[in-house]
Amino acid sequence: MEGNLNLTLKIWRQKNAQTAGKFETYQVSGISEDMSFLEMIDVLNNRLIEEGDDPVAFDHDCREGICGMCSMYINGRPHGPNKGVTTCQLHMRSFQDGQTITIEPWRAEAFPVIKDLVVNRSAFDRIIAAGGFISVNTGNAQDANSLPIPKDHADDAFAAAACIGCGACVAACKNASAMLFTSAKISQLALLPQGQAERAKRAEAMVAQMDEEGFGACSNTGACEAECPKGISLENIARMNREYFSAVFTSK
Amino acid sequence: MTKLDAKIPEGSLAEKWTKYRSSVSLVNPANKRNLEVVIVGSGLAGASAAASLAELGYKVKVFCFQDSPRRAHSIAAQGGINAAKNYQNDGDSIFRLFYDTIKGGDYRAREANVHRLAEVSGNIIDQCVAQGVPFAREYGGLLSNRSFGGTQVQRTFYAAGQTGQQLLLGAYSALQRQVGMGNVQLYARHEMLDVVVVDGKARGIIARNLVSGELERHFGHAVLLCTGGYGNVFYLSTNAMGSNVTAAWKAHKKGAFFANPCYTQIHPTCIPVSGDHQSKLTLMSESLRNDGRIWVPKKKDDPRKANEIPEDERDYYLERRYPAFGNLVPRDIASRAAKERCDAGYGVGASKMAVYLDFAAAIIRYGKAEANKRNLHQVSDEEIQALGKEVVKEKYGNLFDMYKQITGEDPYEQPMRIYPAVHYTMGGLWVDYNLMTTVPGLYALGEANFSDHGANRLGASALMQGLADGYFVIPYTIGAYLASEIRTPALSTDSEAFVNAEKAVQEQIDKLMSIKGTKSVDYFHKKLGLIMWNKCGMARNEEGLKMAIAEIQELRKEFWSDVRIPGEANNLNPELEKAGRVADFLELGELMCKDALERNESCGGHFREEYQTEDGEALRDDENFAYVAAWEYLSESKFELHKEELKFENIKIAQRSYK
Ligand SMILES: Cc1cc2nc3c(=O)[nH]c(=O)nc-3n(C[C@H](O)[C@H](O)[C@H](O)COP(=O)(O)OP(=O)(O)OC[C@H]3O[C@@H](n4cnc5c(N)ncnc54)[C@H](O)[C@@H]3O)c2cc1C
Ligand code: SF4
Ligand code: FES
């Protein structure tokens, strides 16, 4: 016992993609406020292993809020109650003794469940493969300082590039739209001079791939922005729409 | 005598790489299309190599255990990447970067490799900018630089505190472009569990599909391991949870020598352990030491809060011991000094295993400067504080937020508590100048090899090395091998070598699943970590190392008879994945201790208590230990040492001093 939080956890358990899932209820006690949310799950899992049960599968790696791997839907909100915080950086001092916490995977058609809280987000990789790059082979670059970029453009591009590809925006959206994620990459590259040559092609290809993956449409509720742990702004979606429509109007 | 040939090209240091590039064998484009390359790892080293080789026309397969290549551990690097651009006109040059790296590594790295690294460093920045990596810029639109420990120039390029993320996303987008074009096949959520060697050459891998649990055989004319470092042998480290040694260790057991395993970097500024639940440690970037002052109370076991301890009762021990470099001494030195104070009973916080990193002086200094800038007169102390905090927030805001999130304490109001933590491993698979291991056709890139950092790595040099290896070195050096492979057809994966390798992997999995013991994998991992930390960590001695070796052997036995892995092998099973990794750590740990025991000197991150100067500094023995220790695997607990002598022809070898 390291602390004095006693909690009830309702966790989504699902053996694999082919099997239906359901909630299971677990009690954990002696949780310390200094634990991260994932360390609290570690405590539960260690007990389940000792008792001979299957531990809860969940995605995580860096536990520093940067790799984008962790992905829990906690009490109805992706990454839990705090703004600008990923699941792995959420700490137990944000919860109260006696509280019930419901934990689910991301829910979206384009993110099928693999097991328990683990989902398949490879659709994001395919959106990037469709056009989220600048076509420059290794060795073709000019001297880095031969291309001055105004600081505010560089800063704006950086702000868009801060997306960690976690998918919380999709999980937060009632239409499971991937507009915030896709627009962040389109914006980053559209804001930089290096990205200009492929601007139109990029917007068209990425949007087409996004649709093909089965993500929903955007109905401007702003839930994505509110839940994004990296503060990716809705302005990116507006910029993407401009990029896309001007591409469609000018092409062919 | 020795089996090691580093294949360093002839000629003067500055000409080696240029001459090599213009004389190395080439593979013509039509032949490249028939040559397959397996790349394990999608971090900076793996992603950059995969993109570059696919652009050249090779058929590439990429493997990573995460759900996407973008999540490789490189994503977490904070501070920056070095390059000898001399954009600041402050006297930087290729030679200076080369010199700083060799000196910082305490004269235990190979000159030719390090010089090549410095030569290509500038190209890396060019390439990344061309890809759209949003580096920090000045108002004039040009790139901005900061300084890092162990250097006197500003050569570090950065993107706020997220440099690794931005560099990796650049390499990842180049990789995804090749995936989209069909030149690279991607295998995410796949873990490589063995190298397949046919007639003495690496010809492929056995990988486990982590979702279905199926074992797969993959052929390659060459295999590149870009699988990162093994800091997690200590259980607690700043590495990501999944970082592991399995790929490198399996290669080692198939004939690849493991070099300098005992060289571990312990980073001085990390958030201290808060309890038994701790699953990992979080770095507070080296850049904080530009403005933070490190201290402990002068009185032992001082019960007062930091803010209640007056100035003259504080011991700014780095400034006291190292007046010339002060708080910016290299990492190995800062870490040992913190340990020395805490061991002597001056540590702070509940555990007493922490020191203060204090920004109060910086806040006042910046506050006053800001008041001057804004032409404010008669400003109160509170106003100065407020102005200063604004400046500090702009510089380090994201790190301060992260600290608060984790500890619940506000570093603007009270000093941070920090302690050293395992961060990086300089050791790794031995490679020659071509980055090839001692197994023909098997290469190691990035943190997985031992190549460039000697016994201590300088800040911002790992990102540089990973990208140098992948973008600018391997595309040339792999030609030297593949040019003679153009007549080798793709081998059938039904051949005996593949079948046997798969069978051996399957047997290990079956064995692990069948133990059905009483203790979790973490139980063993934590125990191993403690042995390593206490006896093969910041300070080592003969007696402790010998004890550690016996304890690890004992623990390994217990693991193989009492570990409990729930679930099934034919489904996603994170406990099974962890078990395989910990099984390998349990073998590696022993070799690390043996290496540390054999090296009767102190150098860089390797501090043997028996070998220190009168004032407690590391005492090198260049006469007897100026070599790379490359270990060959013979059988369980049996390794043979091979030595690659290090020759310093372009640098005068000297005692490192930062006083
Ligand atoms: C917190 C932190 C901050 C840092 N900051 C800096 C910094 O500011 N500057 C700097 O220069 N360096 C920094 N470093 C060091 C630097 O980040 C790493 O050394 C570097 O990124 C390693 O890159 P890599 O490509 O070699 O390996 P990694 O990025 O670790 O990639 C390893 C890859 O191998 C794969 N892999 C591993 N094993 C297997 C297997 N068996 N099967 C399949 N795939 C496998 C993984 O999936 C992953 O894709 C930092 C390190 C840490 C921990
Ligand atoms: S936009 Fe935000 S929520 Fe969506 S993937 Fe990126 S970081 Fe996650
Ligand atoms: S585990 Fe990496 S962002 Fe949470």
CSV table of N, CA and C in Angstrom, one decimal, chain A residues 61-68, chain B residues 43-44 70-80 161-169 238-241 243 280-283 285 398-399 402 423 463:
chain,number,residue,atom,x,y,z
A,61,ASP,N,4.1,3.7,-24.5
A,61,ASP,CA,5.5,3.4,-24.6
A,61,ASP,C,6.3,4.5,-23.9
A,62,CYS,N,6.3,5.7,-24.4
A,62,CYS,CA,7.2,6.7,-23.8
A,62,CYS,C,6.8,7.1,-22.3
A,63,ARG,N,5.5,7.1,-22.0
A,63,ARG,CA,5.0,7.6,-20.7
A,63,ARG,C,5.5,9.0,-20.4
A,64,GLU,N,5.7,9.8,-21.5
A,64,GLU,CA,6.1,11.2,-21.3
A,64,GLU,C,5.3,12.1,-22.1
A,65,GLY,N,4.2,11.6,-22.7
A,65,GLY,CA,3.3,12.5,-23.4
A,65,GLY,C,3.7,12.9,-24.8
A,66,ILE,N,4.6,12.1,-25.4
A,66,ILE,CA,5.1,12.5,-26.7
A,66,ILE,C,5.0,11.5,-27.8
A,67,CYS,N,5.0,10.2,-27.5
A,67,CYS,CA,4.9,9.2,-28.6
A,67,CYS,C,3.6,9.0,-29.2
A,68,GLY,N,2.5,9.4,-28.4
A,68,GLY,CA,1.2,9.3,-28.9
A,68,GLY,C,0.6,7.9,-28.8
B,43,GLY,N,13.3,4.2,-35.6
B,43,GLY,CA,13.7,5.4,-35.0
B,43,GLY,C,14.5,6.3,-36.0
B,44,LEU,N,15.2,7.2,-35.5
B,44,LEU,CA,15.9,8.1,-36.4
B,44,LEU,C,16.8,7.3,-37.3
B,70,ARG,N,6.2,6.0,-36.3
B,70,ARG,CA,6.4,7.3,-35.7
B,70,ARG,C,6.6,7.3,-34.2
B,71,ARG,N,6.3,6.2,-33.6
B,71,ARG,CA,6.4,6.2,-32.1
B,71,ARG,C,7.7,5.6,-31.6
B,72,ALA,N,8.7,5.4,-32.4
B,72,ALA,CA,10.0,4.9,-32.0
B,72,ALA,C,10.5,5.9,-30.9
B,73,HIS,N,11.3,5.3,-30.0
B,73,HIS,CA,11.8,6.1,-28.9
B,73,HIS,C,12.5,7.4,-29.2
B,74,SER,N,13.0,7.5,-30.4
B,74,SER,CA,13.6,8.8,-30.8
B,74,SER,C,12.7,10.0,-30.6
B,75,ILE,N,11.4,9.7,-30.7
B,75,ILE,CA,10.4,10.8,-30.6
B,75,ILE,C,10.5,11.6,-29.3
B,76,ALA,N,11.1,10.9,-28.3
B,76,ALA,CA,11.1,11.6,-26.9
B,76,ALA,C,12.3,12.5,-26.7
B,77,ALA,N,13.3,12.5,-27.6
B,77,ALA,CA,14.4,13.4,-27.4
B,77,ALA,C,14.0,14.8,-27.3
B,78,GLN,N,14.6,15.5,-26.4
B,78,GLN,CA,14.1,16.9,-26.1
B,78,GLN,C,15.0,18.0,-26.7
B,79,GLY,N,16.3,17.9,-26.3
B,79,GLY,CA,17.2,19.1,-26.3
B,79,GLY,C,17.6,19.6,-27.7
B,80,GLY,N,18.1,18.7,-28.5
B,80,GLY,CA,18.6,19.2,-29.8
B,80,GLY,C,19.6,18.3,-30.5
B,161,GLY,N,11.4,22.0,-27.0
B,161,GLY,CA,11.9,20.9,-26.3
B,161,GLY,C,11.5,19.6,-26.9
B,162,GLN,N,11.2,19.6,-28.2
B,162,GLN,CA,10.7,18.5,-29.0
B,162,GLN,C,11.5,18.2,-30.2
B,163,THR,N,12.8,18.3,-30.1
B,163,THR,CA,13.6,18.1,-31.3
B,163,THR,C,13.6,16.7,-31.8
B,164,GLY,N,13.6,15.7,-31.0
B,164,GLY,CA,13.5,14.3,-31.4
B,164,GLY,C,12.2,14.1,-32.2
B,165,GLN,N,11.1,14.6,-31.6
B,165,GLN,CA,9.8,14.4,-32.3
B,165,GLN,C,9.9,15.0,-33.7
B,166,GLN,N,10.4,16.2,-33.8
B,166,GLN,CA,10.3,16.8,-35.2
B,166,GLN,C,11.3,16.2,-36.2
B,167,LEU,N,12.4,15.7,-35.7
B,167,LEU,CA,13.3,15.0,-36.6
B,167,LEU,C,12.8,13.7,-37.0
B,168,LEU,N,12.2,13.0,-36.0
B,168,LEU,CA,11.6,11.7,-36.3
B,168,LEU,C,10.4,11.8,-37.3
B,169,LEU,N,9.6,12.8,-37.1
B,169,LEU,CA,8.5,13.0,-38.0
B,169,LEU,C,8.9,13.3,-39.4
B,238,THR,N,15.2,6.6,-18.4
B,238,THR,CA,14.5,7.6,-19.2
B,238,THR,C,14.0,7.0,-20.5
B,239,ASN,N,14.3,5.8,-20.8
B,239,ASN,CA,13.9,5.2,-22.1
B,239,ASN,C,12.4,4.9,-22.0
B,240,ALA,N,11.9,4.7,-23.2
B,240,ALA,CA,10.5,4.3,-23.3
B,240,ALA,C,10.3,2.9,-22.7
B,241,MET,N,9.1,2.5,-22.3
B,241,MET,CA,8.9,1.2,-21.7
B,241,MET,C,9.3,0.1,-22.5
B,243,SER,N,11.7,-0.1,-24.9
B,243,SER,CA,13.1,-0.1,-25.3
B,243,SER,C,13.7,-1.4,-24.8
B,280,LYS,N,8.9,4.4,-14.8
B,280,LYS,CA,10.0,5.0,-15.6
B,280,LYS,C,10.4,6.3,-15.0
B,281,LEU,N,11.5,6.8,-15.5
B,281,LEU,CA,12.0,8.1,-15.0
B,281,LEU,C,11.9,9.2,-16.1
B,282,THR,N,11.7,10.4,-15.7
B,282,THR,CA,11.5,11.4,-16.7
B,282,THR,C,12.7,12.4,-16.7
B,283,LEU,N,13.2,12.7,-17.8
B,283,LEU,CA,14.4,13.6,-18.0
B,283,LEU,C,13.9,15.0,-17.8
B,285,SER,N,15.6,18.3,-19.3
B,285,SER,CA,16.6,18.5,-20.3
B,285,SER,C,17.9,19.2,-19.7
B,398,ASN,N,7.5,24.2,-21.1
B,398,ASN,CA,7.0,22.8,-21.2
B,398,ASN,C,7.6,21.9,-20.2
B,399,LEU,N,8.9,22.1,-19.9
B,399,LEU,CA,9.5,21.2,-18.9
B,399,LEU,C,9.0,21.5,-17.5
B,402,MET,N,5.7,19.8,-17.1
B,402,MET,CA,5.8,18.4,-17.0
B,402,MET,C,6.3,18.1,-15.6
B,423,HIS,N,20.1,6.8,-18.9
B,423,HIS,CA,19.6,7.6,-20.0
B,423,HIS,C,20.0,7.0,-21.3
B,463,LEU,N,21.2,12.1,-31.7
B,463,LEU,CA,20.3,12.4,-32.8
B,463,LEU,C,21.1,12.5,-34.1
